[in-house]
Structures are given as structure tokens and as C-alpha cells.
Short mmCIF file of N, CA and C in Angstrom, two decimals:
data_model
loop_
_atom_site.label_atom_id
_atom_site.label_comp_id
_atom_site.label_asym_id
_atom_site.label_seq_id
_atom_site.Cartn_x
_atom_site.Cartn_y
_atom_site.Cartn_z
N MET A 1 240.12 163.85 144.95
CA MET A 1 239.37 164.05 145.93
C MET A 1 237.66 163.86 144.61
N ASN A 2 236.32 162.50 145.13
CA ASN A 2 235.51 161.57 144.16
C ASN A 2 234.94 163.18 144.23
N LYS A 3 234.24 163.12 143.67
CA LYS A 3 232.88 163.89 143.64
C LYS A 3 231.83 163.64 144.60
N TYR A 4 231.82 163.06 144.64
CA TYR A 4 230.43 162.13 145.76
C TYR A 4 231.45 161.50 146.53
N PRO A 5 230.72 161.92 147.94
CA PRO A 5 230.80 161.75 149.04
C PRO A 5 230.43 159.62 149.03
N LEU A 6 231.42 158.71 149.89
CA LEU A 6 231.56 157.77 149.85
C LEU A 6 229.65 157.06 149.89
N ILE A 7 229.12 158.33 151.56
CA ILE A 7 228.06 157.92 151.87
C ILE A 7 226.43 157.49 150.18
N LEU A 8 226.87 158.79 148.86
CA LEU A 8 226.38 158.58 148.35
C LEU A 8 226.83 157.74 146.98
N LEU A 9 227.75 157.32 147.01
CA LEU A 9 227.75 155.59 145.94
C LEU A 9 227.74 154.45 146.25
N VAL A 10 227.09 154.65 148.19
CA VAL A 10 227.04 153.44 147.98
C VAL A 10 225.14 152.48 147.52
N PRO A 11 224.76 153.37 146.91
CA PRO A 11 223.01 153.33 147.02
C PRO A 11 223.81 152.77 145.59
N ILE A 12 224.06 153.43 144.91
CA ILE A 12 224.79 152.90 143.31
C ILE A 12 225.58 152.49 143.42
N LEU A 13 226.66 151.89 143.95
CA LEU A 13 226.93 150.23 144.11
C LEU A 13 226.30 149.02 144.18
N LEU A 14 224.98 149.22 145.20
CA LEU A 14 224.74 148.41 145.94
C LEU A 14 223.01 147.94 143.96
N GLY A 15 222.58 148.81 144.23
CA GLY A 15 222.23 148.93 142.92
C GLY A 15 221.23 149.81 141.70
N ALA A 16 221.70 150.46 143.28
CA ALA A 16 220.02 151.55 143.05
C ALA A 16 221.07 153.63 142.76
N SER A 17 220.27 153.75 142.07
CA SER A 17 220.77 154.97 141.53
C SER A 17 220.12 155.97 142.18
N GLU A 18 221.16 156.80 142.69
CA GLU A 18 221.11 158.21 143.61
C GLU A 18 219.40 158.99 143.95
N ALA A 19 218.77 158.71 142.65
CA ALA A 19 217.13 159.59 142.66
C ALA A 19 216.79 158.75 143.35
N SER A 20 216.48 157.65 143.12
CA SER A 20 215.47 156.04 143.47
C SER A 20 215.91 155.88 145.46
N ALA A 21 217.55 156.35 145.53
CA ALA A 21 217.50 156.32 146.49
C ALA A 21 217.38 157.28 148.03
N GLN A 22 217.29 158.96 146.88
CA GLN A 22 216.81 159.50 147.65
C GLN A 22 215.75 159.78 148.33
N ASN A 23 214.65 158.56 147.24
CA ASN A 23 213.12 159.31 146.91
C ASN A 23 212.93 157.93 148.14
N GLU A 24 213.52 157.06 148.14
CA GLU A 24 212.55 156.16 149.26
C GLU A 24 211.16 156.27 150.28
N PRO A 25 211.05 156.16 150.73
CA PRO A 25 210.40 156.07 151.73
C PRO A 25 210.83 156.36 153.05
N LYS A 26 211.33 156.72 153.29
CA LYS A 26 212.20 157.27 154.97
C LYS A 26 210.43 156.24 156.35
N PRO A 27 211.60 154.93 156.99
CA PRO A 27 210.46 154.00 157.56
C PRO A 27 210.20 154.97 159.09
N ARG A 28 209.06 155.12 159.22
CA ARG A 28 208.64 155.76 160.85
C ARG A 28 209.01 154.98 162.11
N PRO A 29 210.40 155.68 162.63
CA PRO A 29 210.79 155.48 163.71
C PRO A 29 209.80 155.62 164.78
N GLN A 30 209.58 153.93 165.14
CA GLN A 30 208.35 153.61 165.73
C GLN A 30 209.52 153.48 167.68
N PRO A 31 208.55 153.59 168.38
CA PRO A 31 209.05 153.34 170.19
C PRO A 31 208.85 152.45 170.41
N PRO A 32 210.41 152.00 171.61
CA PRO A 32 210.71 150.98 171.81
C PRO A 32 209.29 149.88 172.21
N GLY A 33 208.53 148.94 171.88
CA GLY A 33 207.63 148.47 172.82
C GLY A 33 206.31 149.33 172.04
N GLY A 34 206.11 150.19 170.92
CA GLY A 34 205.42 151.16 171.64
C GLY A 34 203.96 151.19 169.94
N GLY A 35 203.90 151.87 169.09
CA GLY A 35 203.09 151.39 167.81
C GLY A 35 202.11 150.25 167.43
N LEU A 36 201.96 149.69 166.65
CA LEU A 36 201.48 149.04 166.42
C LEU A 36 202.07 147.23 166.64
N ILE A 37 203.48 147.03 165.50
CA ILE A 37 204.06 146.59 165.94
C ILE A 37 204.36 145.91 167.70
N GLY A 38 204.58 146.80 168.43
CA GLY A 38 204.94 147.20 169.58
C GLY A 38 203.32 146.00 171.33
N ARG A 39 202.07 146.56 169.95
CA ARG A 39 201.27 144.83 170.97
C ARG A 39 201.18 144.40 169.77
N VAL A 40 200.86 143.71 168.79
CA VAL A 40 200.96 142.80 168.26
C VAL A 40 202.32 141.80 168.62
N GLU A 41 203.38 142.37 168.94
CA GLU A 41 204.72 141.23 169.73
C GLU A 41 204.19 141.11 171.95
N LYS A 42 203.69 142.43 172.10
CA LYS A 42 203.60 142.15 172.79
C LYS A 42 201.90 141.42 173.65
N ALA A 43 200.83 141.49 172.01
CA ALA A 43 200.20 139.91 172.35
C ALA A 43 200.11 138.32 171.85
N SER A 44 201.26 138.29 171.10
CA SER A 44 201.61 137.14 170.74
C SER A 44 202.73 137.13 171.63
N GLY A 45 203.84 137.57 172.18
CA GLY A 45 204.11 137.21 173.56
C GLY A 45 205.70 137.11 173.12
N LYS A 46 205.94 137.07 171.67
CA LYS A 46 206.66 136.89 171.24
C LYS A 46 207.85 138.40 169.89
N VAL A 47 208.85 138.25 169.17
CA VAL A 47 209.14 140.03 168.46
C VAL A 47 209.23 138.38 167.21
N LEU A 48 208.28 139.32 166.44
CA LEU A 48 208.25 139.30 165.29
C LEU A 48 209.63 139.42 164.19
N THR A 49 209.75 139.18 163.16
CA THR A 49 210.73 138.74 162.74
C THR A 49 211.08 139.65 161.39
N GLU A 50 212.34 140.81 160.64
CA GLU A 50 212.33 141.51 159.97
C GLU A 50 210.87 141.97 158.72
N ALA A 51 210.80 139.72 158.75
CA ALA A 51 210.50 140.49 157.36
C ALA A 51 209.10 140.49 157.86
N GLN A 52 208.82 139.38 158.84
CA GLN A 52 207.15 139.98 159.19
C GLN A 52 206.69 141.27 159.56
N LYS A 53 207.82 142.47 160.26
CA LYS A 53 207.59 142.86 160.92
C LYS A 53 207.14 143.97 159.51
N GLU A 54 208.34 143.97 158.67
CA GLU A 54 207.94 144.73 157.50
C GLU A 54 206.37 144.16 156.68
N ALA A 55 205.98 142.99 156.29
CA ALA A 55 204.88 142.83 156.30
C ALA A 55 204.03 143.25 155.97
N ILE A 56 203.35 143.52 158.06
CA ILE A 56 202.48 144.78 158.17
C ILE A 56 202.63 146.09 158.74
N ARG A 57 204.24 146.55 157.97
CA ARG A 57 203.90 148.01 157.98
C ARG A 57 203.95 148.68 156.50
N ASN A 58 204.32 146.70 155.59
CA ASN A 58 203.63 147.56 153.95
C ASN A 58 201.84 147.59 153.64
N GLN A 59 200.86 146.26 154.83
CA GLN A 59 199.75 146.90 154.81
C GLN A 59 199.37 147.53 155.74
N GLY A 60 199.92 148.37 156.40
CA GLY A 60 199.62 148.90 157.32
C GLY A 60 200.02 150.74 156.74
N ARG A 61 200.63 151.02 155.75
CA ARG A 61 200.12 151.73 154.72
C ARG A 61 199.89 152.18 153.76
N GLU A 62 199.58 150.94 152.91
CA GLU A 62 198.11 150.56 152.40
C GLU A 62 197.44 150.88 152.80
N THR A 63 196.94 150.46 153.76
CA THR A 63 195.40 150.38 155.01
C THR A 63 195.65 152.01 154.86
N ARG A 64 196.55 152.73 155.51
CA ARG A 64 196.02 154.45 155.53
C ARG A 64 195.85 154.74 154.14
N VAL A 65 196.15 154.65 152.88
CA VAL A 65 195.78 154.96 151.99
C VAL A 65 194.50 155.11 151.76
N LYS A 66 193.88 153.93 152.26
CA LYS A 66 192.90 153.53 152.35
C LYS A 66 191.95 154.11 152.98
N LEU A 67 192.23 154.30 153.96
CA LEU A 67 191.26 155.03 154.73
C LEU A 67 191.23 156.29 155.33
N GLU A 68 192.54 157.33 155.00
CA GLU A 68 192.13 158.71 153.76
C GLU A 68 191.33 158.57 152.99
N GLU A 69 191.33 157.10 152.18
CA GLU A 69 190.98 157.44 150.86
C GLU A 69 189.33 157.47 150.96
N GLN A 70 189.31 156.37 151.58
CA GLN A 70 187.25 156.78 152.50
C GLN A 70 186.91 157.86 153.34
N GLN A 71 187.66 158.78 154.07
CA GLN A 71 187.50 159.97 154.84
C GLN A 71 187.33 161.35 153.93
N GLY A 72 188.61 160.84 152.50
CA GLY A 72 187.72 161.96 151.91
C GLY A 72 186.13 162.29 150.91
N ILE A 73 185.95 160.72 150.95
CA ILE A 73 184.72 160.36 150.30
C ILE A 73 183.05 160.97 151.54
N PHE A 74 183.74 160.80 153.30
CA PHE A 74 182.85 161.40 153.66
C PHE A 74 182.78 162.35 153.64
N VAL A 75 184.53 163.18 154.07
CA VAL A 75 184.52 164.56 153.38
C VAL A 75 183.69 165.36 152.99
N ARG A 76 183.71 164.85 151.58
CA ARG A 76 182.96 165.37 149.92
C ARG A 76 181.52 164.81 150.96
N GLY A 77 181.18 163.46 151.70
CA GLY A 77 179.34 163.85 151.18
C GLY A 77 178.90 165.35 152.32
N VAL A 78 179.79 165.08 153.43
CA VAL A 78 178.88 165.80 154.74
C VAL A 78 178.82 167.42 154.30
N SER A 79 180.58 167.29 153.28
CA SER A 79 180.79 169.00 152.30
C SER A 79 179.28 169.47 151.43
N GLN A 80 178.88 168.63 150.62
CA GLN A 80 177.53 168.08 149.76
C GLN A 80 176.32 169.06 150.58
N LEU A 81 176.62 167.58 151.72
CA LEU A 81 175.06 168.00 152.58
C LEU A 81 174.35 169.17 152.51
N PHE A 82 176.03 169.58 153.41
CA PHE A 82 174.72 171.23 154.45
C PHE A 82 175.73 171.94 154.15
N SER A 83 176.51 171.81 152.04
CA SER A 83 177.13 173.29 151.96
C SER A 83 178.13 173.85 152.94
N LEU A 84 178.37 172.61 152.95
CA LEU A 84 179.86 173.86 154.17
C LEU A 84 181.70 173.24 153.53
N PRO A 85 182.49 174.73 153.76
CA PRO A 85 184.42 174.33 152.92
C PRO A 85 184.16 173.02 153.65
N GLU A 86 184.68 172.09 152.67
CA GLU A 86 185.07 170.76 152.64
C GLU A 86 186.69 170.65 153.77
N ALA A 87 187.16 172.01 154.48
CA ALA A 87 187.98 172.32 154.95
C ALA A 87 187.86 172.76 156.21
N LYS A 88 186.75 172.32 156.45
CA LYS A 88 185.88 172.84 157.71
C LYS A 88 185.46 171.39 158.16
N VAL A 89 184.76 170.71 157.29
CA VAL A 89 184.56 169.64 157.58
C VAL A 89 185.46 168.33 157.81
N ARG A 90 186.72 168.30 157.68
CA ARG A 90 187.20 167.56 156.88
C ARG A 90 188.01 167.68 159.16
N GLY A 91 187.98 169.55 159.63
CA GLY A 91 188.53 169.89 160.49
C GLY A 91 187.66 169.25 162.05
N TYR A 92 186.43 168.76 161.46
CA TYR A 92 185.17 168.04 162.50
C TYR A 92 186.51 167.02 162.55
N LEU A 93 187.19 166.00 162.20
CA LEU A 93 187.60 164.62 161.95
C LEU A 93 187.84 164.58 163.30
N PRO A 94 188.52 163.36 164.13
CA PRO A 94 189.96 163.62 164.43
C PRO A 94 190.81 162.55 163.33
N LYS A 95 192.30 162.73 163.37
CA LYS A 95 192.99 162.25 162.81
C LYS A 95 192.51 160.65 162.75
N VAL A 96 193.48 160.12 161.43
CA VAL A 96 193.22 158.02 161.02
C VAL A 96 194.07 158.04 162.12
N GLY A 97 193.36 157.07 163.18
CA GLY A 97 193.59 155.72 164.35
C GLY A 97 193.59 156.80 164.96
N ALA A 98 192.99 157.81 165.67
CA ALA A 98 192.30 158.64 166.86
C ALA A 98 191.02 158.48 167.61
N PRO A 99 191.46 158.48 168.60
CA PRO A 99 189.85 157.50 168.95
C PRO A 99 188.53 158.33 168.51
N ASN A 100 187.53 157.97 168.33
CA ASN A 100 186.29 157.56 167.22
C ASN A 100 185.23 157.56 167.75
N GLU A 101 185.13 157.63 169.29
CA GLU A 101 183.49 157.18 170.17
C GLU A 101 183.19 158.77 170.02
N ASP A 102 182.09 157.87 169.90
CA ASP A 102 180.72 159.14 170.18
C ASP A 102 180.58 159.94 169.13
N PHE A 103 180.64 159.73 167.44
CA PHE A 103 179.78 160.38 166.87
C PHE A 103 179.30 161.74 167.05
N ASP A 104 178.12 161.34 167.14
CA ASP A 104 176.93 161.95 167.22
C ASP A 104 176.94 162.87 168.35
N LYS A 105 177.81 162.76 169.07
CA LYS A 105 178.11 163.85 170.06
C LYS A 105 179.13 165.10 169.70
N ASN A 106 179.54 164.63 168.90
CA ASN A 106 180.94 165.48 168.10
C ASN A 106 180.72 166.12 167.72
N MET A 107 180.39 164.83 166.41
CA MET A 107 180.51 166.24 164.38
C MET A 107 179.18 166.72 165.00
N ILE A 108 178.17 166.64 164.73
CA ILE A 108 176.72 166.86 164.27
C ILE A 108 176.55 168.59 165.84
N PRO A 109 177.35 169.08 166.65
CA PRO A 109 177.58 169.50 167.81
C PRO A 109 177.66 170.57 166.64
N LYS A 110 179.11 170.54 166.16
CA LYS A 110 180.21 171.62 165.48
C LYS A 110 179.25 171.66 164.19
N VAL A 111 178.50 170.63 162.95
CA VAL A 111 177.83 171.69 161.83
C VAL A 111 176.47 172.06 161.84
N GLU A 112 175.76 172.27 163.19
CA GLU A 112 174.26 172.52 164.23
C GLU A 112 175.51 174.53 163.65
N LYS A 113 177.01 174.17 164.92
CA LYS A 113 177.04 175.88 164.76
C LYS A 113 177.54 175.98 164.08
N ASP A 114 178.26 175.71 162.26
CA ASP A 114 178.25 176.07 161.35
C ASP A 114 177.03 176.34 160.91
N LEU A 115 176.26 176.01 160.79
CA LEU A 115 174.71 176.28 160.47
C LEU A 115 174.13 177.41 160.78
N GLY A 116 174.05 177.60 162.25
CA GLY A 116 174.09 178.25 162.85
C GLY A 116 172.26 177.86 163.02
N ARG A 117 171.77 176.37 162.99
CA ARG A 117 170.88 175.69 163.02
C ARG A 117 171.43 175.06 163.38
N PRO A 118 170.83 174.18 164.21
CA PRO A 118 170.14 172.03 163.88
C PRO A 118 170.23 172.32 162.92
N ILE A 119 170.03 170.39 162.62
CA ILE A 119 170.86 170.07 161.84
C ILE A 119 168.21 169.01 161.92
N THR A 120 168.30 169.26 160.49
CA THR A 120 166.50 168.94 160.36
C THR A 120 167.29 166.59 160.43
N PRO A 121 165.55 166.27 161.42
CA PRO A 121 165.45 165.08 161.17
C PRO A 121 166.42 164.66 159.87
N GLN A 122 165.55 165.45 158.67
CA GLN A 122 166.21 165.03 157.62
C GLN A 122 167.46 164.44 157.07
N GLY A 123 168.46 165.74 157.27
CA GLY A 123 169.60 165.66 157.36
C GLY A 123 170.20 165.07 158.93
N ARG A 124 169.66 165.08 159.60
CA ARG A 124 170.64 163.90 160.23
C ARG A 124 170.28 162.29 160.25
N GLY A 125 169.04 161.79 159.09
CA GLY A 125 169.06 160.66 158.73
C GLY A 125 170.05 160.48 157.43
N LYS A 126 170.37 161.47 156.58
CA LYS A 126 171.32 161.97 155.85
C LYS A 126 172.69 161.63 156.13
N LEU A 127 172.75 162.86 156.28
CA LEU A 127 174.38 162.16 158.11
C LEU A 127 174.45 161.39 158.25
N LEU A 128 174.16 159.76 159.08
CA LEU A 128 173.67 159.12 158.88
C LEU A 128 174.50 157.99 158.11
N GLN A 129 173.59 158.28 157.07
CA GLN A 129 173.19 156.77 155.25
C GLN A 129 174.96 157.41 155.58
N ILE A 130 176.00 158.30 155.82
CA ILE A 130 176.73 159.17 154.81
C ILE A 130 178.06 158.57 155.63
N ASP A 131 177.53 158.32 156.92
CA ASP A 131 178.65 157.26 158.08
C ASP A 131 178.51 155.86 157.53
N GLU A 132 177.41 155.36 157.52
CA GLU A 132 177.54 154.08 157.55
C GLU A 132 178.09 153.49 156.41
N ALA A 133 177.71 154.51 155.48
CA ALA A 133 178.19 153.87 154.11
C ALA A 133 179.61 153.68 154.36
N LYS A 134 180.67 155.02 154.55
CA LYS A 134 181.73 155.17 155.45
C LYS A 134 182.20 153.81 155.92
N LYS A 135 181.24 153.49 156.50
CA LYS A 135 181.68 152.29 157.69
C LYS A 135 182.02 151.58 157.12
N LEU A 136 180.73 150.84 156.13
CA LEU A 136 180.79 149.58 155.40
C LEU A 136 181.73 149.31 154.47
N ALA A 137 182.53 150.72 154.33
CA ALA A 137 183.79 150.17 153.13
C ALA A 137 185.08 149.85 153.93
N VAL A 138 184.72 150.83 155.31
CA VAL A 138 186.14 150.76 156.16
C VAL A 138 186.55 149.39 156.54
N ARG A 139 185.76 148.94 156.80
CA ARG A 139 184.88 147.04 157.54
C ARG A 139 186.55 146.80 156.65
N PRO A 140 186.42 146.64 155.58
CA PRO A 140 187.10 145.31 154.90
C PRO A 140 188.60 145.94 154.86
N ILE A 141 187.95 146.95 154.72
CA ILE A 141 189.97 148.02 155.01
C ILE A 141 190.71 147.17 156.12
N GLN A 142 190.45 147.62 157.41
CA GLN A 142 190.89 147.22 158.43
C GLN A 142 190.71 145.47 158.09
N GLU A 143 189.71 144.64 157.87
CA GLU A 143 190.16 143.42 158.29
C GLU A 143 191.72 142.75 157.28
N ASP A 144 191.60 143.90 155.75
CA ASP A 144 192.97 142.93 155.24
C ASP A 144 193.81 143.41 156.10
N LEU A 145 194.71 144.72 156.88
CA LEU A 145 195.48 144.29 158.04
C LEU A 145 195.37 143.98 158.84
N ALA A 146 194.19 143.68 159.82
CA ALA A 146 194.12 142.43 160.99
C ALA A 146 194.32 140.58 160.10
N ARG A 147 194.14 140.85 159.02
CA ARG A 147 194.44 139.34 158.33
C ARG A 147 196.32 139.33 158.53
N VAL A 148 197.30 140.10 158.43
CA VAL A 148 198.18 140.35 157.67
C VAL A 148 199.19 140.25 159.47
N ILE A 149 197.71 141.21 160.14
CA ILE A 149 198.57 140.33 161.69
C ILE A 149 198.65 139.42 161.84
N SER A 150 197.77 139.10 161.76
CA SER A 150 197.05 137.74 162.55
C SER A 150 197.84 136.51 161.49
N GLU A 151 197.89 136.34 160.54
CA GLU A 151 199.14 136.18 159.73
C GLU A 151 200.84 135.78 159.59
N GLN A 152 201.32 136.94 159.89
CA GLN A 152 202.75 137.10 160.59
C GLN A 152 202.40 136.76 161.91
N SER A 153 201.66 136.85 162.12
CA SER A 153 202.27 136.35 164.11
C SER A 153 201.86 135.61 164.75
N GLY A 154 200.12 135.18 164.00
CA GLY A 154 200.30 133.96 165.13
C GLY A 154 198.41 134.21 164.90
N LEU A 155 198.72 135.45 166.09
CA LEU A 155 197.03 135.97 166.48
C LEU A 155 196.18 135.49 166.09
N SER A 156 194.44 134.90 166.75
CA SER A 156 193.73 135.05 166.05
C SER A 156 193.58 136.43 164.62
N LEU A 157 192.20 135.97 163.86
CA LEU A 157 192.16 137.29 163.91
C LEU A 157 191.07 137.70 164.57
N GLU A 158 190.65 137.06 165.48
CA GLU A 158 190.20 138.64 166.70
C GLU A 158 190.80 139.57 167.21
N ASP A 159 191.99 138.65 168.16
CA ASP A 159 193.03 139.28 168.17
C ASP A 159 193.48 140.36 167.85
N SER A 160 193.51 139.56 166.20
CA SER A 160 194.39 140.70 165.37
C SER A 160 193.32 141.68 165.68
N LYS A 161 192.62 141.66 165.31
CA LYS A 161 191.46 143.32 165.05
C LYS A 161 191.91 144.37 166.16
N LYS A 162 190.94 142.90 167.67
CA LYS A 162 191.73 144.35 168.35
C LYS A 162 192.44 145.53 169.21
N LEU A 163 193.29 144.90 168.15
CA LEU A 163 195.06 145.50 167.95
C LEU A 163 194.44 146.77 167.53
N LEU A 164 193.86 147.28 166.23
CA LEU A 164 194.16 147.74 164.93
C LEU A 164 193.98 148.79 166.43
N PRO A 165 194.23 149.99 165.18
CA PRO A 165 193.85 151.86 166.51
C PRO A 165 192.97 151.91 165.18
N ARG A 166 191.79 152.47 166.68
CA ARG A 166 190.77 153.03 165.89
C ARG A 166 191.35 153.82 165.22
N VAL A 167 190.28 154.00 164.41
CA VAL A 167 189.95 154.66 162.74
C VAL A 167 189.63 156.13 162.66
N GLY A 168 189.20 156.54 163.83
CA GLY A 168 188.86 157.97 163.41
C GLY A 168 188.83 158.50 161.93
N LEU A 169 186.92 157.73 161.97
CA LEU A 169 187.45 158.72 160.61
C LEU A 169 185.51 158.76 160.97
#
């Protein structure tokens, strides 16, 4: 009897080590017609090739990492501004990809509640500056993803931007 079951030998036979095969990121299953790929296919009226889907997925993963970095910068800025723990500030935010409307209506009351007082006009101004800096940093990240979607699907850049999930930062 072999020491290794056949399933473990397949990656080795294909030139990959057992360790690298186990460390490969597993693609997240997408619901049929769902997720970003589904929205792109619906908007373009065509089924994308696997290569096109993979190009969008790769850019999507890179986008997520960059957006999470920007979210971290934002969290640190707010944390330092109000002397609140980063974990507390992170808890105020929607997750990347979740709706992010009404920043003032959602975040400011949470900060004020934890501070036990209203935010001063100066504090509110600094908070909005931190938010604007984040928005400026996020815009080119989103545009890179929209560009790849446009290139892979044939949709216009503007139509591709409309398909992007809300950033949730």
C-alpha cells in the first residue's frame, strides 16, 4: 500500500509540492449568478471565460487587501483623534463591501456615546478630514478594479464602476 493516498500525489505529479498544494488559497464559492462576477455577466449580457473571471477575481483580492489597509489607516486616525481603542473604532465600521451611507449619521453618534459627550466642531472637522483622506486613497483602488472589469467584460468604465460593491470604509 502506498504511504500517500492518490489525492495527495496528484499535486506532486503535476509539479507542485504537497505543502504548496495545501497552502494554495481556496477560491471562495460564488452563488450561481451572484457576487461581482454574476453582476458583471448580467450587465454585459455574456458569460465570461474562466480567464476573464480569474483576472477579475485576482484584482478583487488585491483590491480587498488595499481597502483593508486604508480602513486600518482610518481606524488608527480616529482612534488617535479621540483616544479610543482601535478595536472600538473598528467596531463602528461596516465591513468592506457592506453599505456605507450616512457616515455622519452612523459613526459620529457612536463616537459621542463612547466619549460621553458631543464631538467638538474642531473634532468633527478633523474626523471629516480623516474620512476625506481615506476617500481620496480609496478612489484609485476602486478605479483599478473597475478598469479590469471593463477590460475583461467589454463594459464601459462607468458601467463597471456601478457594479462595484460599496466599500464600507
